[in-house]
N, CA, C and O of each residue as an XYZ file, in Angstrom:
864
protein
N      68.962   -159.534    105.333
C      68.204   -160.106    104.218
C      68.389   -159.164    102.948
O      68.416   -157.941    103.085
N      68.510   -159.745    101.777
C      68.909   -158.899    100.574
C      67.560   -158.182    100.187
O      66.483   -158.767    100.302
N      67.660   -156.975     99.753
C      66.540   -156.196     99.434
C      66.285   -156.346     97.868
O      67.038   -157.089     97.237
N      65.330   -155.722     97.260
C      65.205   -155.928     95.624
C      66.558   -155.328     94.923
O      67.171   -155.921     94.036
N      66.911   -154.104     95.444
C      68.024   -153.557     94.708
C      69.202   -154.335     94.854
O      69.888   -154.416     93.835
N      69.621   -154.943     95.894
C      70.718   -155.979     95.999
C      70.652   -157.049     95.101
O      71.525   -157.364     94.292
N      69.619   -157.569     95.277
C      69.197   -158.872     94.378
C      69.372   -158.443     92.823
O      70.012   -159.205     92.099
N      68.871   -157.350     92.330
C      69.029   -156.942     90.983
C      70.501   -156.848     90.730
O      70.927   -157.419     89.726
N      71.348   -156.194     91.521
C      72.817   -155.940     91.137
C      73.397   -157.219     91.204
O      74.387   -157.388     90.493
N      72.947   -158.309     92.007
C      73.561   -159.648     92.247
C      73.513   -160.250     90.776
O      74.492   -160.709     90.188
N      72.271   -160.178     90.296
C      71.745   -160.822     88.972
C      72.537   -160.100     87.933
O      73.082   -160.717     87.018
N      72.615   -158.707     88.068
C      73.313   -157.780     86.980
C      74.794   -158.269     86.763
O      75.234   -158.562     85.651
N      75.615   -158.339     88.076
C      77.086   -158.742     88.015
C      77.139   -160.167     87.476
O      77.934   -160.435     86.575
N      76.278   -161.152     88.018
C      76.294   -162.582     87.732
C      76.103   -162.752     86.167
O      76.877   -163.461     85.524
N      75.035   -162.071     85.572
C      74.721   -162.093     84.184
C      75.967   -161.764     83.286
O      76.235   -162.404     82.269
N      76.712   -160.696     83.762
C      77.850   -160.212     83.022
C      79.098   -161.038     83.115
O      79.955   -161.070     82.232
N      79.142   -161.660     84.169
C      80.364   -162.684     84.318
C      80.052   -163.717     83.555
O      80.946   -164.126     82.814
N      78.814   -164.359     83.530
C      78.514   -165.306     82.594
C      78.625   -165.133     81.155
O      79.015   -166.053     80.436
N      78.257   -163.852     80.655
C      78.281   -163.376     79.239
C      79.720   -163.393     78.824
O      80.119   -163.853     77.755
N      80.548   -162.799     79.855
C      82.129   -162.597     79.452
C      82.692   -164.142     79.320
O      83.493   -164.410     78.425
N      82.288   -165.038     80.150
C      82.556   -166.343     79.873
C      82.236   -166.978     78.481
O      83.082   -167.653     77.894
N      81.179   -166.779     78.046
C      80.540   -167.215     76.796
C      81.482   -166.588     75.552
O      82.071   -167.297     74.736
N      81.506   -165.191     75.567
C      82.474   -164.585     74.728
C      83.901   -165.138     74.647
O      84.398   -165.353     73.541
N      84.632   -165.396     75.865
C      85.834   -166.099     75.743
C      85.974   -167.423     75.264
O      86.984   -167.806     74.672
N      84.824   -168.254     75.543
C      84.698   -169.667     75.053
C      84.587   -169.437     73.493
O      85.353   -170.092     72.787
N      83.761   -168.624     72.935
C      83.733   -168.627     71.499
C      85.070   -168.038     70.941
O      85.361   -168.522     69.847
N      85.830   -167.244     71.353
C      87.147   -166.825     71.164
C      88.081   -167.948     71.108
O      88.797   -168.171     70.133
N      88.058   -168.635     72.154
C      88.971   -169.746     72.362
C      88.791   -171.028     71.383
O      89.671   -171.855     71.146
N      87.224   -171.024     70.764
C      87.061   -172.097     69.963
C      87.935   -171.979     68.706
O      88.298   -173.024     68.168
N      88.253   -170.953     68.260
C      89.128   -170.756     67.009
C      88.437   -170.974     65.876
O      89.098   -171.243     64.873
N      87.065   -170.915     65.782
C      86.132   -171.126     64.918
C      85.619   -169.684     64.198
O      85.074   -169.571     63.100
N      85.921   -168.754     65.037
C      85.282   -167.379     64.480
C      84.324   -167.022     65.664
O      83.699   -167.910     66.243
N      84.217   -165.670     66.019
C      83.389   -165.283     67.005
C      82.389   -164.615     66.677
O      82.258   -164.441     65.465
N      81.484   -164.091     67.472
C      80.361   -163.019     67.141
C      80.878   -161.821     66.276
O      82.055   -161.475     66.381
N      80.146   -161.274     65.549
C      80.839   -160.175     64.602
C      81.432   -159.066     65.473
O      82.488   -158.494     65.204
N      80.633   -158.796     66.588
C      81.076   -157.996     67.648
C      82.414   -158.123     68.381
O      83.194   -157.204     68.629
N      82.551   -159.467     68.698
C      83.865   -159.878     69.363
C      84.687   -159.739     68.352
O      85.731   -159.127     68.579
N      84.473   -160.199     67.150
C      85.462   -160.299     66.090
C      86.167   -159.051     65.917
O      87.392   -158.937     65.881
N      85.242   -158.041     65.805
C      85.675   -156.612     65.537
C      86.731   -156.197     66.747
O      87.736   -155.528     66.504
N      86.410   -156.645     68.022
C      87.234   -156.246     69.138
C      88.445   -156.985     69.039
O      89.496   -156.408     69.317
N      88.455   -158.268     68.658
C      89.750   -158.977     68.366
C      90.586   -158.454     67.338
O      91.812   -158.472     67.449
N      89.938   -157.944     66.249
C      90.724   -157.612     65.195
C      91.194   -156.169     65.476
O      92.257   -155.835     64.955
N      90.481   -155.207     66.295
C      91.169   -154.004     66.612
C      92.295   -154.219     67.554
O      93.272   -153.472     67.592
N      92.106   -155.450     68.453
C      93.244   -155.636     69.393
C      94.395   -155.982     68.762
O      95.470   -155.511     69.134
N      94.298   -156.876     67.696
C      95.574   -157.194     67.036
C      96.038   -156.213     65.969
O      97.240   -156.118     65.719
N      95.099   -155.453     65.310
C      95.687   -154.534     64.402
C      96.272   -153.140     65.140
O      97.264   -152.525     64.749
N      95.624   -152.862     66.034
C      95.862   -151.503     66.490
C      96.525   -151.570     68.045
O      97.217   -150.648     68.477
N      96.233   -152.728     68.788
C      96.766   -152.695     69.997
C      95.831   -153.031     71.064
O      94.682   -153.385     70.799
N      96.357   -152.918     72.510
C      95.388   -152.922     73.699
C      94.628   -154.272     73.646
O      94.616   -155.051     72.693
N      94.048   -154.401     74.734
C      93.344   -155.649     75.111
C      91.932   -155.867     74.355
O      91.371   -154.910     73.821
N      91.437   -157.041     74.336
C      89.932   -157.183     73.792
C      89.043   -156.328     74.688
O      88.274   -155.536     74.143
N      89.084   -156.426     76.085
C      88.288   -155.868     77.067
C      88.299   -154.289     76.828
O      87.249   -153.650     76.882
N      89.651   -153.626     76.536
C      89.728   -152.405     76.410
C      88.991   -151.828     75.047
O      88.361   -150.770     75.025
N      89.149   -152.569     74.092
C      88.133   -152.178     73.007
C      86.564   -152.290     73.215
O      85.711   -151.595     72.664
N      86.374   -153.282     74.098
C      84.954   -153.372     74.513
C      84.429   -152.031     75.029
O      83.400   -151.499     74.613
N      85.266   -151.514     76.014
C      84.910   -150.118     76.530
C      85.025   -149.001     75.562
O      84.229   -148.067     75.664
N      85.723   -148.997     74.845
C      86.079   -148.096     73.717
C      84.768   -147.843     72.935
O      84.059   -146.836     72.949
N      84.622   -148.966     72.271
C      83.447   -149.159     71.417
C      82.066   -148.697     72.226
O      81.292   -147.855     71.770
N      81.915   -149.252     73.260
C      80.790   -148.977     74.209
C      80.480   -147.337     74.401
O      79.402   -146.742     74.395
N      81.765   -146.875     74.564
C      81.718   -145.251     74.825
C      81.192   -144.458     73.488
O      80.458   -143.473     73.552
N      81.700   -145.062     72.209
C      81.163   -144.452     70.983
C      79.839   -144.674     70.745
O      79.117   -143.773     70.317
N      79.398   -145.893     70.999
C      78.020   -146.383     70.781
C      76.863   -145.584     71.530
O      75.735   -145.381     71.080
N      77.370   -145.167     72.771
C      76.566   -144.449     73.778
C      76.014   -143.128     73.009
O      74.813   -142.858     73.032
N      76.909   -142.368     72.366
C      76.415   -141.361     71.656
C      75.777   -141.654     70.379
O      75.147   -140.710     69.903
N      75.791   -142.817     69.665
C      75.056   -143.234     68.670
C      73.734   -143.504     68.982
O      72.795   -143.177     68.257
N      73.607   -144.206     70.243
C      72.344   -144.438     70.772
C      71.410   -143.175     70.953
O      70.227   -143.039     70.639
N      72.344   -142.235     71.589
C      71.526   -141.018     72.028
C      70.914   -140.181     70.748
O      69.924   -139.452     70.804
N      71.688   -140.435     69.621
C      71.308   -139.753     68.526
C      70.057   -140.351     67.990
O      69.083   -139.710     67.594
N      70.190   -141.713     68.019
C      68.726   -142.440     67.412
C      67.608   -142.285     68.386
O      66.474   -142.105     67.943
N      67.817   -142.336     69.655
C      66.925   -142.180     70.761
C      66.429   -140.672     71.049
O      65.421   -140.359     71.682
N      67.299   -139.868     70.483
C      67.091   -138.326     70.809
C      66.936   -138.021     72.439
O      65.991   -137.455     72.989
N      67.848   -138.431     72.902
C      67.862   -138.227     74.578
C      69.238   -138.092     75.049
O      70.159   -138.352     74.276
N      69.468   -137.700     76.273
C      70.856   -137.592     76.903
C      71.529   -138.826     76.701
O      70.814   -139.828     76.690
N      72.846   -138.981     76.526
C      73.598   -140.229     76.666
C      73.600   -141.081     77.778
O      73.770   -140.535     78.868
N      73.441   -142.374     77.747
C      73.265   -143.140     79.122
C      74.649   -143.586     79.362
O      75.081   -144.623     78.858
N      75.400   -142.766     80.177
C      76.870   -142.979     80.462
C      76.973   -144.200     81.541
O      78.037   -144.807     81.668
N      75.908   -144.506     82.254
C      75.875   -145.511     83.042
C      76.149   -147.002     82.302
O      76.592   -147.946     82.957
N      75.903   -147.088     81.166
C      75.980   -148.218     80.313
C      77.613   -148.543     80.238
O      78.034   -149.680     80.024
N      78.534   -147.302     80.459
C      79.968   -147.717     80.510
C      80.391   -148.587     81.632
O      81.446   -149.217     81.551
N      79.634   -148.654     82.665
C      79.971   -149.459     83.812
C      79.897   -150.966     83.489
O      80.660   -151.855     83.867
N      78.732   -151.055     82.651
C      78.565   -152.552     82.261
C      79.548   -152.915     81.268
O      80.066   -154.025     81.392
N      79.928   -152.113     80.218
C      80.964   -152.215     79.364
C      82.271   -152.373     79.962
O      83.039   -153.191     79.457
N      82.657   -151.641     81.059
C      83.896   -151.915     81.693
C      84.029   -153.407     82.410
O      84.969   -154.177     82.215
N      83.019   -153.627     83.186
C      82.803   -154.976     83.702
C      82.927   -156.071     82.811
O      83.741   -156.965     83.043
N      82.185   -156.082     81.800
C      82.297   -156.884     80.557
C      83.734   -157.057     80.114
O      84.284   -158.158     80.147
N      84.338   -155.946     79.696
C      85.589   -155.942     79.128
C      86.465   -156.537     79.946
O      87.241   -157.407     79.551
N      86.405   -156.071     81.277
C      87.524   -156.700     82.372
C      87.290   -158.312     82.727
O      88.194   -159.031     83.153
N      86.035   -158.721     82.500
C      85.671   -160.100     82.608
C      86.171   -160.784     81.393
O      86.790   -161.837     81.549
N      85.986   -160.332     80.243
C      86.403   -161.025     79.072
C      87.924   -161.256     79.076
O      88.344   -162.357     78.720
N      88.802   -160.256     79.469
C      90.144   -160.300     79.607
C      90.625   -161.105     80.609
O      91.671   -161.710     80.375
N      89.954   -161.283     81.946
C      90.223   -162.285     82.949
C      89.883   -163.619     82.479
O      90.681   -164.550     82.588
N      88.771   -163.744     81.980
C      88.298   -165.237     81.410
C      89.234   -165.726     80.334
O      89.403   -166.942     80.239
N      89.924   -164.822     79.431
C      90.801   -165.263     78.563
C      91.963   -165.779     79.141
O      92.541   -166.806     78.788
N      92.301   -164.969     80.107
C      93.682   -165.365     80.801
C      93.684   -166.664     81.474
O      94.636   -167.444     81.479
N      92.392   -166.868     82.120
C      92.171   -168.100     82.752
C      92.118   -169.315     81.930
O      92.611   -170.393     82.261
N      91.385   -169.036     80.656
C      91.213   -170.040     79.871
C      92.232   -170.599     78.754
O      92.183   -171.622     78.071
N      93.138   -169.593     78.817
C      94.199   -169.532     77.595
C      94.837   -171.118     77.673
O      94.815   -171.838     76.675
N      95.380   -171.554     78.909
C      95.840   -173.025     78.932
C      94.916   -174.099     79.281
O      95.211   -175.292     79.220
N      93.847   -173.659     79.628
C      92.612   -174.724     80.049
C      91.827   -175.292     78.675
O      91.679   -176.486     78.415
N      91.363   -174.183     77.865
C      90.546   -174.452     76.637
C      91.464   -174.081     75.562
O      91.753   -172.913     75.304
N      91.900   -175.064     74.965
C      92.653   -175.008     73.644
C      92.333   -176.388     72.742
O      93.119   -177.305     72.503
N      91.017   -176.258     72.339
C      90.524   -177.427     71.598
C      91.226   -177.421     70.072
O      91.230   -176.417     69.360
N      91.770   -178.603     69.721
C      92.274   -178.852     68.521
C      91.554   -179.640     67.406
O      91.777   -179.447     66.210
N      90.637   -180.581     67.906
C      89.851   -181.320     67.002
C      88.545   -180.479     66.742
O      87.987   -179.826     67.623
N      88.141   -180.562     65.505
C      86.888   -179.807     65.008
C      85.722   -179.899     65.849
O      85.045   -178.944     66.231
N      85.522   -181.198     66.127
C      84.116   -181.640     67.021
C      84.264   -180.765     68.381
O      83.294   -180.115     68.769
N      85.441   -180.755     69.074
C      85.595   -180.094     70.322
C      85.614   -178.758     70.180
O      85.224   -178.078     71.129
N      86.044   -178.160     69.043
C      85.900   -176.703     68.653
C      84.434   -176.396     68.478
O      83.969   -175.353     68.938
N      83.794   -177.150     67.918
C      82.286   -176.767     67.720
C      81.511   -176.918     68.935
O      80.509   -176.215     69.060
N      81.903   -177.916     70.050
C      81.303   -177.865     71.221
C      81.452   -176.708     71.839
O      80.476   -176.055     72.207
N      82.827   -176.276     72.045
C      83.290   -175.136     72.569
C      82.460   -173.902     72.243
O      81.954   -173.159     73.084
N      82.381   -173.776     70.946
C      81.609   -172.572     70.324
C      80.125   -172.727     70.676
O      79.510   -171.771     71.149
N      79.575   -173.834     70.470
C      78.102   -173.962     70.781
C      77.743   -173.711     72.363
O      76.688   -173.169     72.695
N      78.692   -174.144     73.271
C      78.445   -173.878     74.932
C      78.717   -172.569     75.007
O      78.081   -171.944     75.856
N      79.656   -171.858     74.207
C      79.851   -170.345     74.303
C      78.608   -169.443     73.949
O      78.274   -168.464     74.617
N      77.942   -169.906     72.779
C      76.857   -169.081     72.444
C      75.739   -169.216     73.424
O      75.067   -168.230     73.729
N      75.482   -170.565     74.000
C      74.390   -170.648     74.901
C      74.744   -169.766     76.236
O      73.959   -169.004     76.801
N      75.829   -169.982     76.540
C      76.383   -169.157     77.734
C      76.080   -167.520     77.604
O      75.602   -166.789     78.471
N      76.486   -167.191     76.320
C      76.474   -165.694     75.952
C      74.862   -165.300     76.243
O      74.556   -164.358     76.973
N      73.969   -166.079     75.628
C      72.665   -165.951     75.637
C      72.107   -165.869     77.025
O      71.265   -165.039     77.368
N      72.651   -166.823     77.830
C      72.027   -166.951     79.195
C      72.423   -165.842     79.790
O      71.557   -165.137     80.308
N      73.870   -165.428     79.850
C      74.315   -164.383     80.735
C      73.512   -162.908     80.218
O      72.983   -162.132     81.014
N      73.538   -162.751     79.052
C      72.736   -161.569     78.526
C      71.286   -161.569     78.962
O      70.845   -160.512     79.415
N      70.477   -162.643     78.880
C      69.193   -162.720     79.557
C      69.162   -162.308     80.891
O      68.368   -161.448     81.272
N      70.021   -162.894     81.680
C      70.085   -162.639     83.197
C      70.421   -161.172     83.654
O      69.826   -160.544     84.530
N      71.553   -160.718     82.850
C      71.820   -159.158     83.364
C      70.976   -158.079     82.725
O      70.881   -156.934     83.166
N      70.225   -158.658     81.384
C      69.021   -157.671     81.128
C      67.958   -157.805     81.974
O      67.320   -156.767     82.146
N      67.571   -158.798     82.564
C      66.469   -158.945     83.678
C      66.637   -158.262     84.745
O      65.622   -157.925     85.356
N      67.831   -157.910     85.212
C      68.111   -156.982     86.199
C      67.699   -155.607     85.919
O      67.395   -154.853     86.844
N      67.671   -155.229     84.670
C      67.310   -153.786     84.206
C      68.006   -152.887     84.803
O      67.395   -151.944     85.306
N      69.513   -152.948     84.905
C      70.179   -152.239     85.683
C      71.064   -151.140     84.742
O      71.013   -149.924     84.924
N      71.712   -151.662     83.919
C      72.485   -150.772     82.912
C      72.854   -151.647     81.593
O      73.908   -152.279     81.527
N      71.897   -151.628     80.555
C      72.490   -152.419     79.402
C      73.857   -152.162     78.619
O      74.159   -150.985     78.417
N      74.574   -153.009     78.234
C      75.568   -152.576     77.349
C      75.163   -151.795     76.388
O      74.073   -152.091     75.899
N      75.831   -150.687     75.873
C      75.339   -149.966     74.644
C      74.882   -150.690     73.554
O      73.866   -150.316     72.967
N      75.688   -151.990     73.090
C      75.150   -152.782     72.026
C      73.940   -153.291     72.284
O      73.148   -153.368     71.344
N      73.557   -153.728     73.558
C      72.204   -154.343     73.744
C      71.221   -153.266     73.747
O      70.133   -153.394     73.185
N      71.615   -152.084     74.437
C      70.668   -150.891     74.309
C      70.260   -150.462     72.918
O      69.131   -150.014     72.720
N      71.198   -150.596     71.895
C      70.703   -150.448     70.533
C      69.811   -151.442     70.006
O      69.056   -151.117     69.090
N      69.796   -152.770     70.526
C      69.056   -153.763     70.114
C      67.541   -153.491     70.561
O      66.588   -153.798     69.845
N      67.417   -152.896     71.791
C      66.122   -152.454     72.039
C      65.671   -151.441     71.295
O      64.493   -151.493     70.941
N      66.574   -150.192     70.855
C      66.186   -149.128     70.311
C      65.716   -149.432     68.902
O      64.712   -148.890     68.439
N      66.396   -150.241     68.273
C      66.015   -150.843     66.845
C      64.612   -151.596     66.866
O      63.816   -151.558     65.928
N      64.433   -152.217     67.940
C      63.193   -152.950     68.226
C      62.068   -151.847     68.588
O      60.914   -152.131     68.266
N      62.268   -150.817     69.123
C      61.191   -149.848     69.306
C      60.934   -149.241     68.018
O      59.764   -149.055     67.685
N      62.101   -148.836     67.081
C      61.924   -147.923     65.953
C      61.297   -148.761     64.834
O      60.673   -148.177     63.947
N      61.429   -150.142     64.821
C      61.071   -150.827     63.631
C      59.807   -151.663     64.069
O      59.055   -152.059     63.179
N      59.528   -151.954     65.380
C      58.452   -152.718     65.805
C      58.835   -154.212     65.488
O      57.945   -155.058     65.569
N      60.085   -154.575     65.137
C      60.257   -156.015     65.027
C      60.734   -156.604     66.433
O      60.923   -155.928     67.444
N      60.873   -157.795     66.329
C      61.473   -158.566     67.688
C      62.810   -158.462     67.961
O      63.569   -157.814     67.240
N      63.214   -159.140     69.100
C      64.630   -158.949     69.429
C      65.556   -159.783     68.236
O      66.669   -159.424     67.850
N      64.821   -160.951     67.772
C      65.679   -161.706     66.910
C      66.066   -160.753     65.528
O      67.162   -160.796     64.969
N      65.078   -160.007     65.169
C      65.422   -159.305     63.923
C      66.571   -158.227     64.397
O      67.630   -158.091     63.784
N      66.233   -157.518     65.515
C      67.255   -156.440     65.922
C      68.542   -156.848     66.204
O      69.435   -156.020     66.020
N      68.851   -158.026     66.640
C      69.993   -158.779     67.037
C      70.680   -159.062     65.681
O      71.816   -158.625     65.495
N      70.125   -159.681     64.847
C      70.475   -160.061     63.483
C      70.996   -158.827     62.837
O      72.153   -158.838     62.416
N      70.259   -157.767     62.716
C      70.678   -156.725     61.986
C      72.083   -156.105     62.648
O      72.998   -155.654     61.959
N      72.090   -156.156     63.942
C      73.267   -155.556     64.628
C      74.582   -156.465     64.176
O      75.690   -156.016     63.882
N      74.209   -157.739     64.195
C      75.442   -158.751     63.991
C      75.898   -158.427     62.508
O      77.113   -158.393     62.311
N      75.065   -158.192     61.477
C      75.257   -157.835     60.219
C      76.266   -156.546     60.035
O      77.255   -156.606     59.305
N      75.952   -155.548     60.673
C      76.615   -154.354     60.557
C      78.046   -154.694     61.148
O      79.047   -154.418     60.487
N      78.140   -155.277     62.362
C      79.527   -155.457     63.017
C      80.191   -156.608     62.061
O      81.419   -156.683     62.003
N      79.516   -157.338     61.450
C      80.282   -158.207     60.494
C      81.134   -157.561     59.320
O      82.212   -157.970     58.888
N      80.459   -156.545     58.936
C      81.188   -155.896     57.857
C      82.241   -155.076     58.631
O      83.345   -154.991     58.093
N      82.079   -154.528     59.686
C      83.333   -153.740     60.365
C      84.393   -154.678     60.788
O      85.582   -154.368     60.704
N      83.998   -155.793     61.232
C      84.926   -157.009     61.528
C      85.945   -157.447     60.500
O      87.135   -157.674     60.718
N      85.230   -157.542     59.218
C      85.876   -158.050     58.087
C      87.097   -156.718     57.719
O      88.259   -156.971     57.400
N      86.564   -155.388     57.840
C      87.532   -154.448     57.755
C      88.692   -154.476     58.570
O      89.732   -153.968     58.153
N      88.629   -155.018     59.698
C      89.808   -155.038     60.367
C      90.329   -156.358     60.764
O      90.944   -156.691     61.777
N      89.975   -156.978     59.822
C      90.745   -158.697     59.770
C      90.293   -159.239     61.189
O      91.202   -159.796     61.805
N      89.211   -159.191     61.751
C      88.783   -159.949     62.841
C      88.659   -161.381     62.637
O      88.625   -161.768     61.469
N      88.590   -162.203     63.541
C      88.520   -163.879     63.428
C      86.994   -164.208     62.992
O      86.051   -164.417     63.755
N      86.983   -164.203     61.449
C      85.767   -164.675     61.054
C      85.589   -165.931     60.560
O      86.441   -166.218     59.719
N      84.800   -166.768     60.779
C      84.766   -167.977     60.272
C      83.468   -168.684     60.457
O      82.453   -167.998     60.577
N      83.393   -169.993     60.494
C      82.004   -170.620     60.551
C      81.384   -170.289     61.909
O      80.160   -170.312     62.044
N      82.196   -169.984     62.906
C      81.531   -169.640     64.296
C      80.695   -168.259     64.052
O      79.568   -168.050     64.501
N      81.355   -167.483     63.364
C      80.605   -166.054     62.996
C      79.252   -166.379     62.345
O      78.229   -165.849     62.778
N      79.225   -167.231     61.321
C      77.966   -167.439     60.588
C      77.060   -168.108     61.548
O      75.857   -167.869     61.444
N      77.499   -168.955     62.515
C      76.682   -169.662     63.467
C      76.096   -168.725     64.545
O      74.959   -168.865     64.994
N      76.915   -167.806     64.908
C      76.602   -166.663     65.707
C      75.562   -165.664     65.253
O      74.708   -165.184     65.998
N      75.703   -165.396     63.982
C      74.761   -164.654     63.187
C      73.314   -165.201     63.175
O      72.322   -164.531     63.461
N      73.316   -166.609     62.780
C      72.124   -167.360     62.583
C      71.539   -167.649     64.041
O      70.341   -167.458     64.248
N      72.254   -168.037     64.896
C      71.770   -168.693     66.320
C      71.607   -167.596     67.351
O      70.662   -167.573     68.140
N      72.508   -166.745     67.312
C      72.468   -165.666     68.521
C      71.372   -165.205     68.883
O      71.020   -165.217     70.062
N      70.584   -164.672     67.817
C      69.328   -163.823     67.828
C      68.218   -164.850     68.442
O      67.674   -164.527     69.498
N      67.856   -166.121     67.787
C      66.974   -166.978     68.252
C      67.138   -167.340     69.784
O      66.187   -167.340     70.566
N      68.379   -167.634     70.117
C      68.883   -168.142     71.460
C      68.483   -167.061     72.386
O      67.808   -167.350     73.374
N      68.825   -165.893     72.162
C      68.460   -164.757     73.066
C      67.014   -164.587     73.185
O      66.426   -164.447     74.258
N      66.394   -164.609     71.866
C      64.956   -164.529     71.818
C      64.244   -165.668     72.694
O      63.157   -165.336     73.167
N      64.676   -166.898     72.964
C      64.072   -167.973     73.547
C      64.367   -167.729     75.046
O      63.494   -167.805     75.911
N      65.944   -167.363     75.341
C      66.181   -167.312     76.924
C      65.583   -166.145     77.743
O      65.347   -166.246     78.947
N      65.348   -165.005     76.997
C      64.905   -163.884     77.511
C      63.649   -164.047     78.457
O      63.596   -163.718     79.642
N      62.639   -164.627     77.690
C      61.135   -164.833     78.483
C      61.443   -166.132     79.464
O      60.818   -166.204     80.522
N      62.285   -167.032     79.160
C      62.390   -168.088     79.950
C      63.149   -167.621     81.285
O      62.715   -167.889     82.405
N      64.106   -167.032     81.095
C      64.868   -166.440     82.316
C      63.997   -165.578     83.121
O      63.896   -165.670     84.345
N      63.284   -164.616     82.281
C      62.428   -163.791     83.041
C      61.321   -164.534     83.918
O      61.037   -164.188     85.064
N      60.728   -165.603     83.234
C      59.765   -166.271     84.083
C      60.426   -167.159     85.257
O      59.905   -167.295     86.364
N      61.604   -167.724     84.875
C      62.099   -168.468     86.086
C      62.463   -167.514     87.291
O      62.356   -167.873     88.464
N      62.887   -166.310     86.910
C      63.380   -165.382     88.085
C      62.246   -164.673     88.755
O      62.344   -164.205     89.890
N      60.965   -164.597     87.881
C      59.892   -163.838     88.656
C      59.290   -164.740     89.320
O      58.614   -164.319     90.259
N      59.313   -166.182     89.099
C      58.742   -167.311     89.808
C      59.605   -168.354     89.944
O      59.557   -169.365     89.243
N      60.462   -168.139     90.890
C      61.714   -169.221     91.056
C      61.223   -170.387     91.630
O      62.031   -171.316     91.630
N      59.912   -170.656     92.219
C      59.714   -171.690     92.849
C      58.241   -172.012     92.437
O      57.379   -171.828     93.296
N      57.889   -172.449     91.275
C      56.509   -172.508     90.886
C      55.669   -173.617     91.738
O      54.512   -173.458     92.128
N      56.434   -174.705     91.937
C      55.797   -175.952     92.575
C      55.303   -175.435     94.037
O      54.170   -175.670     94.458
N      56.248   -174.730     94.736
C      55.564   -174.070     95.877
C      54.304   -173.302     95.823
O      53.340   -173.562     96.542
N      54.338   -172.294     94.899
C      53.287   -171.565     94.479
C      51.972   -172.401     94.269
O      50.854   -172.115     94.695
N      52.287   -173.333     93.633
C      50.987   -174.328     93.083
C      50.475   -174.951     94.354
O      49.261   -175.121     94.457
N      51.305   -175.321     95.361
C      50.870   -175.916     96.605
C      50.333   -174.980     97.397
O      49.453   -175.333     98.183
N      50.727   -173.690     97.352
C      50.250   -172.609     98.130
C      48.711   -172.480     97.744
O      47.820   -172.475     98.592
N      48.484   -172.370     96.312
C      47.162   -172.093     95.693
C      46.315   -173.227     96.126
O      45.204   -172.949     96.578
N      46.711   -174.567     96.047
C      46.008   -175.602     96.619
C      45.530   -175.574     97.774
O      44.440   -176.119     97.950
N      46.170   -174.969     98.819
C      45.974   -174.715    100.324
C      44.806   -173.667    100.251
O      43.720   -173.768    100.822
N      45.154   -172.826     99.589
C      44.095   -171.815     99.668
C      42.705   -172.002     99.064
O      41.796   -171.193     99.252
N      42.581   -173.164     98.291
C      41.403   -173.503     97.604
C      40.685   -174.440     98.386
O      39.547   -174.794     98.077
N      41.394   -174.937     99.559
C      40.590   -175.927    100.355
C      39.725   -175.395    101.311
O      39.034   -176.142    102.002
């Protein structure tokens, strides 16, 4: 039987795999990706290496930035999450390269929309495991703590910063990027408490029946 640690690790890995799938779908939509992914793609095209490799490199740099903001030791364990995420993105891009090549604008929008929801879902699941957040997500919580604002504000602020960097490296900026900046935060802000509620109480009907039995 799985213990709590094993269950959290499974949720952690599952969430990252889903997150990587969502990132790959937005890239394949060819409408523009999130500012962070646009930066990764831009660096991959301009400098070399894979998108997943830059995920790991940027995460390594951000660990020290987060350490300075938080005034604590660098959280190197977050590199594990970045490594799995980067590897997942590269694998999903390889698998989806011939399977998902939308040409019509409506199909591209559907691909982008599904990708955004899948990213939010994967992020909410892996963050619920409370195992090792990606440094960019750790930054989201640090900004939330420092400003007292909600996740929506923190996520949007981070998106805007990476948007400027993505433009600098000629990343794939488009309508998809704008939609990600506008919708990424709200989607995550909605899904985090929802996923937390579902995973903490996976069978509410059974619990209600149990409560009824106790009340008889």
